[in-house]
Short mmCIF file of C-alpha atoms and ligand atoms in Angstrom, two decimals:
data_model
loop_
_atom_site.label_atom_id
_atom_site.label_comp_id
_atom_site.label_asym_id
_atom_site.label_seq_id
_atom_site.Cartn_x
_atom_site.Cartn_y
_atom_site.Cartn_z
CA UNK A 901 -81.99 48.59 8.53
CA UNK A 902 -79.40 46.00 7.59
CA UNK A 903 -80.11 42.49 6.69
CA UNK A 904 -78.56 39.58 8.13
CA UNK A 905 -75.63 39.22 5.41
CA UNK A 906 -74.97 42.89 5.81
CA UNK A 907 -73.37 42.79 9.01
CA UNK A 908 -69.72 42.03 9.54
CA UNK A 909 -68.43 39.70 11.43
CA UNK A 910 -67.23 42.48 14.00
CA UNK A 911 -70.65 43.33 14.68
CA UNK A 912 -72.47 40.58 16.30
CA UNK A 913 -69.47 39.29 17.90
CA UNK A 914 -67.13 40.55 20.64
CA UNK A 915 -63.97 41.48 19.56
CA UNK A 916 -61.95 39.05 21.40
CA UNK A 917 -63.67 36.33 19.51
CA UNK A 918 -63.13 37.19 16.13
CA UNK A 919 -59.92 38.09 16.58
CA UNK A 920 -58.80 34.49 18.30
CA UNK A 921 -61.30 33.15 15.15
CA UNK A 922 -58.89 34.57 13.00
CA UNK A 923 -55.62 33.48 14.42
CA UNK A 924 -57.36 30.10 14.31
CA UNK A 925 -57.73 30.60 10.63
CA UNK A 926 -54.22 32.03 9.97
CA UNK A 927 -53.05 29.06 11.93
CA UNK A 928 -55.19 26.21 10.01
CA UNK A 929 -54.02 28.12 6.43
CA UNK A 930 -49.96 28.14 7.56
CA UNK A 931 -50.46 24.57 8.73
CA UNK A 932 -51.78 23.43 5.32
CA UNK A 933 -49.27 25.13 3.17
CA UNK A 934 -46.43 23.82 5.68
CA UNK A 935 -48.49 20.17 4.83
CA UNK A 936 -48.39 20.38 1.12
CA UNK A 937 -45.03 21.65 1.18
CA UNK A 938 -43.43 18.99 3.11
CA UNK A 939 -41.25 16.08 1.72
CA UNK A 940 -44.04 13.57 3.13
CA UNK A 941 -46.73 14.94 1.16
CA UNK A 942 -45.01 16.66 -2.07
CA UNK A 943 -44.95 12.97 -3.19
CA UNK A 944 -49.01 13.18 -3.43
CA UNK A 945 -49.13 10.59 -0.21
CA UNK A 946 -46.99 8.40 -1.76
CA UNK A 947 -43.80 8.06 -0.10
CA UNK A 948 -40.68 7.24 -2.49
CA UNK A 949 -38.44 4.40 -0.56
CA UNK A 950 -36.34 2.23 -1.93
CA UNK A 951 -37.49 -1.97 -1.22
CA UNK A 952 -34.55 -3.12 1.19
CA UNK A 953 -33.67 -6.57 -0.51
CA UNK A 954 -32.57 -7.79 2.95
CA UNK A 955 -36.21 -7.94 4.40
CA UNK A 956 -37.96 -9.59 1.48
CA UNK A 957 -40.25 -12.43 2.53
CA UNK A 958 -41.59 -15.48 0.84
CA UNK A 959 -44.65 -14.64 2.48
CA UNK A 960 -47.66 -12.86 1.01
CA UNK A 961 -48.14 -9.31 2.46
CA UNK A 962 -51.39 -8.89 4.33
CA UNK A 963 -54.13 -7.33 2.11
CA UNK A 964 -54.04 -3.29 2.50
CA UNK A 965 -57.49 -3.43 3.66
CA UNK A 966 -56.87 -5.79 6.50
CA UNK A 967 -53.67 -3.96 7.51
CA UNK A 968 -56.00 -0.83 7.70
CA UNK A 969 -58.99 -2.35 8.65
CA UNK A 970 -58.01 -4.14 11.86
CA UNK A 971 -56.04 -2.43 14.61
CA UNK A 972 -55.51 -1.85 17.57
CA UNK A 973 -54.84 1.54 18.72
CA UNK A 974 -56.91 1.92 21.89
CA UNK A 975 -56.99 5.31 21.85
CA UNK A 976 -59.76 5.24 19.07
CA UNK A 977 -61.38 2.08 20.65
CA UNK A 978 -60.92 -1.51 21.51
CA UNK A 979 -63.13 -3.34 18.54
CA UNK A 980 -60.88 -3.95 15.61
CA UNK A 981 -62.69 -2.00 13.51
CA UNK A 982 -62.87 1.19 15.53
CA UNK A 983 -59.63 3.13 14.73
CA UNK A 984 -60.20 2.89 10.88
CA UNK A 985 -63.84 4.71 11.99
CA UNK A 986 -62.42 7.33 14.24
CA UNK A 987 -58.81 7.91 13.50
CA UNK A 988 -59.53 10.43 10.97
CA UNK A 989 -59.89 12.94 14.15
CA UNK A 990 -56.19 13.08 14.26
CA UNK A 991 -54.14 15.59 13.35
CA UNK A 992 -50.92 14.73 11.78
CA UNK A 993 -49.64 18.18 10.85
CA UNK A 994 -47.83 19.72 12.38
CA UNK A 995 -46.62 17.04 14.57
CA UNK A 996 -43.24 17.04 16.85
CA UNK A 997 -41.55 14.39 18.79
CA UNK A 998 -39.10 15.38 21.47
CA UNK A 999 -36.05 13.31 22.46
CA UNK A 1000 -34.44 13.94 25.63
CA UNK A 1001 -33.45 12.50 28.90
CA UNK A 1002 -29.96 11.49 28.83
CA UNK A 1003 -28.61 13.19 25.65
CA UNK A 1004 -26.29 15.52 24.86
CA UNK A 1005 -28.21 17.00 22.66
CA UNK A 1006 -32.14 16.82 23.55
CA UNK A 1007 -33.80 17.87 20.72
CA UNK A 1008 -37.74 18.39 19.04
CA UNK A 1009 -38.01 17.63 15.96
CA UNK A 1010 -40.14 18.03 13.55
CA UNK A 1011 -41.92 15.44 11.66
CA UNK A 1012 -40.12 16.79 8.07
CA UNK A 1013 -36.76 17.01 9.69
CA UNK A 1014 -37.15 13.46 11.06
CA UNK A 1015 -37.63 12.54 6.78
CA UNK A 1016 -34.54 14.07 6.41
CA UNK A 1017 -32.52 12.71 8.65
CA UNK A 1018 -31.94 9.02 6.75
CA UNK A 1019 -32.67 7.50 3.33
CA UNK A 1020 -36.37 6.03 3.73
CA UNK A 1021 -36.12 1.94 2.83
CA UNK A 1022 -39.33 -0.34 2.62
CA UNK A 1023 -38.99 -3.32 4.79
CA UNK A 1024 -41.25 -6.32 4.62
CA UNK A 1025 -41.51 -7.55 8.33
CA UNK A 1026 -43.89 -9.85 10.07
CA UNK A 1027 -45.92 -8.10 12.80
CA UNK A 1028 -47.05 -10.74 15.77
CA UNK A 1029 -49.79 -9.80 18.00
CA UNK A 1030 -49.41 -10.69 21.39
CA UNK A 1031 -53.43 -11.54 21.03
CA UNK A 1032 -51.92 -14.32 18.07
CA UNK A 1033 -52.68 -13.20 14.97
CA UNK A 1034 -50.47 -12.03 12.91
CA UNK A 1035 -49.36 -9.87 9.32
CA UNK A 1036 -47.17 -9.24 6.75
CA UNK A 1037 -46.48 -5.49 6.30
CA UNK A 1038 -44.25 -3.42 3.90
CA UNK A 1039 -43.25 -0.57 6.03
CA UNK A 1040 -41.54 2.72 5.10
CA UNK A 1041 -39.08 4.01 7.49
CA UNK A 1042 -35.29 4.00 8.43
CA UNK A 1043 -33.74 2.22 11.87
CA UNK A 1044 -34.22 4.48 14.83
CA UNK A 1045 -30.89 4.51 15.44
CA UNK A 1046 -30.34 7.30 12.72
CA UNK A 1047 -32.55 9.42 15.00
CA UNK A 1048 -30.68 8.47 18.25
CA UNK A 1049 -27.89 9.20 16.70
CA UNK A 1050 -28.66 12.65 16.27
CA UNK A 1051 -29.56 13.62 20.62
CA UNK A 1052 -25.60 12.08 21.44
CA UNK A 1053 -27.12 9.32 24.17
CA UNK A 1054 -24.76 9.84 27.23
CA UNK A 1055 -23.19 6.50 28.98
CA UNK A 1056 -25.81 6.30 31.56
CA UNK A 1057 -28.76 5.54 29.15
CA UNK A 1058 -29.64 2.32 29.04
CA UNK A 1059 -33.48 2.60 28.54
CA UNK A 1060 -35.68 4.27 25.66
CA UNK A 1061 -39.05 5.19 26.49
CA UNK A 1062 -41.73 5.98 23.68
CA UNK A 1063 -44.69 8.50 24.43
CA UNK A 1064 -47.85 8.31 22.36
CA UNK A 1065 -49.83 11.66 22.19
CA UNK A 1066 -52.81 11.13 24.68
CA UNK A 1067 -55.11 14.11 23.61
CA UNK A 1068 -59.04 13.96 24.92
CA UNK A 1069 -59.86 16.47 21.60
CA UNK A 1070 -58.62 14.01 18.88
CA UNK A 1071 -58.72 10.49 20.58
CA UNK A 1072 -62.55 9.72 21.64
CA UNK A 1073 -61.48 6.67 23.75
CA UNK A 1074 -58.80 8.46 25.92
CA UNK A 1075 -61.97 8.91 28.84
CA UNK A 1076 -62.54 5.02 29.06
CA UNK A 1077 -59.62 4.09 31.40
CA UNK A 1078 -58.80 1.09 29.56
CA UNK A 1079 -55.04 2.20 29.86
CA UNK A 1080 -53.12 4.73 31.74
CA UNK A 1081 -52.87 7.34 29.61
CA UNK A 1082 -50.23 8.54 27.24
CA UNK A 1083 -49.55 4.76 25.88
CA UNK A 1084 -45.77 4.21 26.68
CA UNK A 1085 -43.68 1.39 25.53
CA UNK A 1086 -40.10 0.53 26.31
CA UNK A 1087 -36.59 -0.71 24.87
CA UNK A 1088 -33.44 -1.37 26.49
CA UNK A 1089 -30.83 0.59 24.56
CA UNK A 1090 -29.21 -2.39 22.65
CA UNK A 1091 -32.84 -3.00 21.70
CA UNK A 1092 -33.69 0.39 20.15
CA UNK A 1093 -30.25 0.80 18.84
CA UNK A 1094 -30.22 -2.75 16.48
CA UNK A 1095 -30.82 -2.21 12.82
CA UNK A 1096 -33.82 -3.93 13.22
CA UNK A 1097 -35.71 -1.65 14.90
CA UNK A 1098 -37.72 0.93 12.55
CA UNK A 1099 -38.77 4.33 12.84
CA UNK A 1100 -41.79 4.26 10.82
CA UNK A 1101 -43.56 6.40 8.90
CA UNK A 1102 -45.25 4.67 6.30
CA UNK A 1103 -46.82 1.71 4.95
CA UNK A 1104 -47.44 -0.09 1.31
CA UNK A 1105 -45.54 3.27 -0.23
CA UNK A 1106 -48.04 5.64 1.08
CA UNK A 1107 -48.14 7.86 4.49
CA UNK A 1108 -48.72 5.74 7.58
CA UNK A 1109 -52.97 5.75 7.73
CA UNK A 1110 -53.91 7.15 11.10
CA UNK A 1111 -55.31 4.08 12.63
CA UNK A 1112 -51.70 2.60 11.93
CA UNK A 1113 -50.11 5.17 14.04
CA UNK A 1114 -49.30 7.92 11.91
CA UNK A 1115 -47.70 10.22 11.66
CA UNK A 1116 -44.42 8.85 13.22
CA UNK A 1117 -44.53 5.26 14.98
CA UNK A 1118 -42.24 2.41 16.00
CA UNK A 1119 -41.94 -1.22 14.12
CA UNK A 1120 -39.61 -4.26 16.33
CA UNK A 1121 -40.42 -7.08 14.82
CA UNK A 1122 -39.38 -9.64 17.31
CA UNK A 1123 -41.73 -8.17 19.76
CA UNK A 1124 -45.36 -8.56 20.46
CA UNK A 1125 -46.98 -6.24 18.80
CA UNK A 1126 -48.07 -3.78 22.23
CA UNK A 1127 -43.96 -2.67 22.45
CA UNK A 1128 -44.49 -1.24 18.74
CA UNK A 1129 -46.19 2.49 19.97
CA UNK A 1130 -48.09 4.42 17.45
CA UNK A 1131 -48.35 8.62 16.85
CA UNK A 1132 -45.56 8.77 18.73
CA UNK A 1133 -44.39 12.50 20.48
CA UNK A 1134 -41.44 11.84 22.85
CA UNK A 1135 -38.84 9.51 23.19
CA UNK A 1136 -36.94 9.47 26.59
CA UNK A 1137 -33.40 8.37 27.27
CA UNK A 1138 -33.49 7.20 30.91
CA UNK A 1139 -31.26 5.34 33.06
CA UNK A 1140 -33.82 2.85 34.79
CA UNK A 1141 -36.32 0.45 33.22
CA UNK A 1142 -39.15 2.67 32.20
CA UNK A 1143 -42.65 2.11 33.02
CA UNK A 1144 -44.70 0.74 30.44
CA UNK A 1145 -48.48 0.76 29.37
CA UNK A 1146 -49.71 -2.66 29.17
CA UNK A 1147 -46.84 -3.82 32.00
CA UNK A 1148 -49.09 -1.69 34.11
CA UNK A 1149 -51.83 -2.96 33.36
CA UNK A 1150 -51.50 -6.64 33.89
CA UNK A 1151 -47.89 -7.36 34.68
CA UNK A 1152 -48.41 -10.92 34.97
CA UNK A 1153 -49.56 -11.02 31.38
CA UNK A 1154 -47.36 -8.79 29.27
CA UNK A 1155 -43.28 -8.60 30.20
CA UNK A 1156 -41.27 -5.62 29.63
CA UNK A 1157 -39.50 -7.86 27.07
CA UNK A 1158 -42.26 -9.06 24.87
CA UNK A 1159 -40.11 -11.11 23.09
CA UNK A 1160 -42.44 -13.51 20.52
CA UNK A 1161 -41.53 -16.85 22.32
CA UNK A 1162 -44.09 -19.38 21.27
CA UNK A 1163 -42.51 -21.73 24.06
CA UNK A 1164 -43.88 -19.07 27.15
CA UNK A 1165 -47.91 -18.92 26.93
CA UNK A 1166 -50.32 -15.82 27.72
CA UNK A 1167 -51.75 -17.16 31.09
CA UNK A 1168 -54.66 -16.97 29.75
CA UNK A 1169 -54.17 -18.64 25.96
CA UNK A 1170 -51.06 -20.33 24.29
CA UNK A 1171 -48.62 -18.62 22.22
CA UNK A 1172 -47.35 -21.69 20.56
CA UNK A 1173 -49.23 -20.99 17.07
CA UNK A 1174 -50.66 -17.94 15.47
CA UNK A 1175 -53.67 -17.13 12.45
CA UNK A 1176 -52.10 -15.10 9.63
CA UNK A 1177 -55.36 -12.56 9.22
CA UNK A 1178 -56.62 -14.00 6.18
CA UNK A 1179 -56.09 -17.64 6.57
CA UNK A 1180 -58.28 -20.52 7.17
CA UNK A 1181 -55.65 -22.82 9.32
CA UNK A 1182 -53.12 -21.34 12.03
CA UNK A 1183 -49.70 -21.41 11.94
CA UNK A 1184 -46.63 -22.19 14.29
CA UNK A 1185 -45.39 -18.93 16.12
CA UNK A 1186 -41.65 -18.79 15.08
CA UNK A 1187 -39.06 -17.58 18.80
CA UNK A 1188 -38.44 -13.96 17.78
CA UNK A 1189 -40.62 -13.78 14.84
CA UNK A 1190 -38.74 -15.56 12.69
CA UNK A 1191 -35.98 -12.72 13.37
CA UNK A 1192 -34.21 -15.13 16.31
CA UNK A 1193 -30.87 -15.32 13.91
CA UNK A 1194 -30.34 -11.09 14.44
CA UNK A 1195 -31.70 -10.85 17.61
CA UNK A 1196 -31.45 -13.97 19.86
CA UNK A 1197 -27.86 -12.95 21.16
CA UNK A 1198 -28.94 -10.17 22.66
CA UNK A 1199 -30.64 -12.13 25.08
CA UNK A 1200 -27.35 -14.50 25.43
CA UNK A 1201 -27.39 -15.93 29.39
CA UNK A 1202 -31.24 -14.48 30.33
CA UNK A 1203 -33.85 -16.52 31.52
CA UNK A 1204 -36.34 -15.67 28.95
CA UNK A 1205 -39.52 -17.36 30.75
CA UNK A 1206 -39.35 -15.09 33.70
CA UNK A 1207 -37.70 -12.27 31.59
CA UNK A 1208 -41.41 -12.84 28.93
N1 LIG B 361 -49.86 2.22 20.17
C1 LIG B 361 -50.76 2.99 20.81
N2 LIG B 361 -50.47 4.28 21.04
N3 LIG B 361 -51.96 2.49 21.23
C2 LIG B 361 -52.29 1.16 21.04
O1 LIG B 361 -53.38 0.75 21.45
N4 LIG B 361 -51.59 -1.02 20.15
C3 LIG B 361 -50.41 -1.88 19.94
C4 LIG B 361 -49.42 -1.27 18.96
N5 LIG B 361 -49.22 0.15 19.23
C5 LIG B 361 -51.36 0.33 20.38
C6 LIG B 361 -50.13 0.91 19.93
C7 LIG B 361 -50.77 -3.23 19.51
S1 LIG B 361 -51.47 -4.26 20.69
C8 LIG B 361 -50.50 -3.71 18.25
S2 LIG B 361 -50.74 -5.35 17.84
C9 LIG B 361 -49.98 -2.80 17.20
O2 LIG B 361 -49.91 -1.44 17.63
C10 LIG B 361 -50.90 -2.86 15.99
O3 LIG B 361 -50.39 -2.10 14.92
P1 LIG B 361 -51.21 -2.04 13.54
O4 LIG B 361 -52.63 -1.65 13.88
O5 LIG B 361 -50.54 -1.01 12.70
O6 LIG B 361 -51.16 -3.40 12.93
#
């Protein structure tokens, strides 16, 4: 007679098992040592980027608890507080995000080959939610026009289309059908291709925190918040106006521009001022952000109130 803790593993279960058990465990031991060994995490989640002395701001960064503390990332819930809860069911590593459409060169990359590809800079920019709050963040990233760069975009792409991961196993809100699943944002090319626009991957020198979108997201400034996708896994270059989440949704309510315009209200609230999380008294909304001197030409001759 054996006791319990004398039997092997092969003999109470079926073979099949054990066997896929193990691959499971090979696979969760080669993904950890491919984690530690990567660029992102040799520098003990710190991330070493140099401050970019062209987006300083005489504003105060938004406390690191508040810019962790209160998302939105609906994919781990609508409250505020809700992806800081659940987003630790994510898993970061090992992560890809595939560019194709109209490319040359459609590629997947991996998440350590996107580090490679461009010097990582911290960039102090002013996020604007479309809901009117707003933040001051210290990103870590380079423009995604590094990583464009890299897939040749052909002459017919004039659209980029981002594609969050939309997986049931690692996202608990992904059954309420607040959204149509993946979240997808768009930019017109010019949009995704101006120095402005970030590839992110960090935040306050560390690793992006899940709930902020980690590990790979975008950052455009001038833009509501919403066009700004998080845990991104695809980018698409297409030829017509891609479909977007939120535009979907409600397209009386959120444009496929999302320009910050404090002159075009929400129809349901005004966008004239916003409330800096953390302070007592709002603030006037400034027409792109406050970024209206890089960006406003790029709009030259549109009608932004029906373009919103
Ligand atoms: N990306 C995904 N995939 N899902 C989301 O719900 N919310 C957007 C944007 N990106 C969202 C997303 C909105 S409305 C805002 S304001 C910003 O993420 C918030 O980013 P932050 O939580 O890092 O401040």
């Amino acid at each position: 007679m054996r006791y319990r803790n004398d039997l092997s593993e092969n003999d109470v279960t079926p073979e099949w098992l054990w066997r896929s058990r193990r691959a499971f465990l090979r696979d969760a031991l080669l993904a950890t040592a491919a984690w530690a060994a990567s660029p992102l995490v040799t520098r003990a989640a710190g991330l070493a980027a140099a401050p970019n002395p062209a987006f300083r701001l005489a504003e105060e960064p938004t406390p690191l608890d508040k810019v962790t503390g209160y998302n939105n990332f609906y994919e781990f819930g609508t409250d505020k507080e809700e992806p800081a809860r659940q987003a630790g069911s994510l898993r970061t590593r090992l992560w890809t995000v595939t560019v194709d459409g109209e490319v040359n060169k459609p590629r997947t990359f991996d998440i350590d080959d996107i580090l490679r590809l461009a010097p990582l800079e911290e960039r102090i920019y002013r996020l604007r939610c479309v809901e009117a709050w707003s933040m001051v963040i210290p990103w870590v990233g380079f423009p995604l026009a590094a990583l464009l760069k890299q897939v040749e975009p052909r002459g017919n792409a004039r659209f980029v289309q981002f594609v969050s991961l939309a997986d049931r196993q690692q996202m608990p809100d992904l059954g309420r059908g607040v959204l149509d699943w993946p979240y997808r944002e768009g930019l017109r090319m010019d949009e995704a291709l101006h120095p402005l626009t970030l590839l992110t991957v960090g935040l306050y020198g560390q690793v992006l925190p899940n709930q902020n979108g980690a590990p790979v997201r975008i950052v455009v400034p001038w833009k509501y918040g919403f066009k700004s996708a998080k845990s991104i896994v695809a980018i698409r270059l297409v030829e017509a106006m891609p479909a977007t989440s939120w535009n979907q949704a409600a397209p009386r309510e959120y444009g496929f521009y999302a320009n910050v315009n404090p002159a075009v209200d929400h129809p349901r609230w005004s966008q004239a001022r916003e409330r800096r999380i953390g302070d007592f008294f709002k603030r006037p909304t400034l027409p792109f952000n406050g970024y209206g001197e890089q960006v406003a030409s790029l709009y030259a001759g549109m009608d932004l109130a029906r373009h919103f």
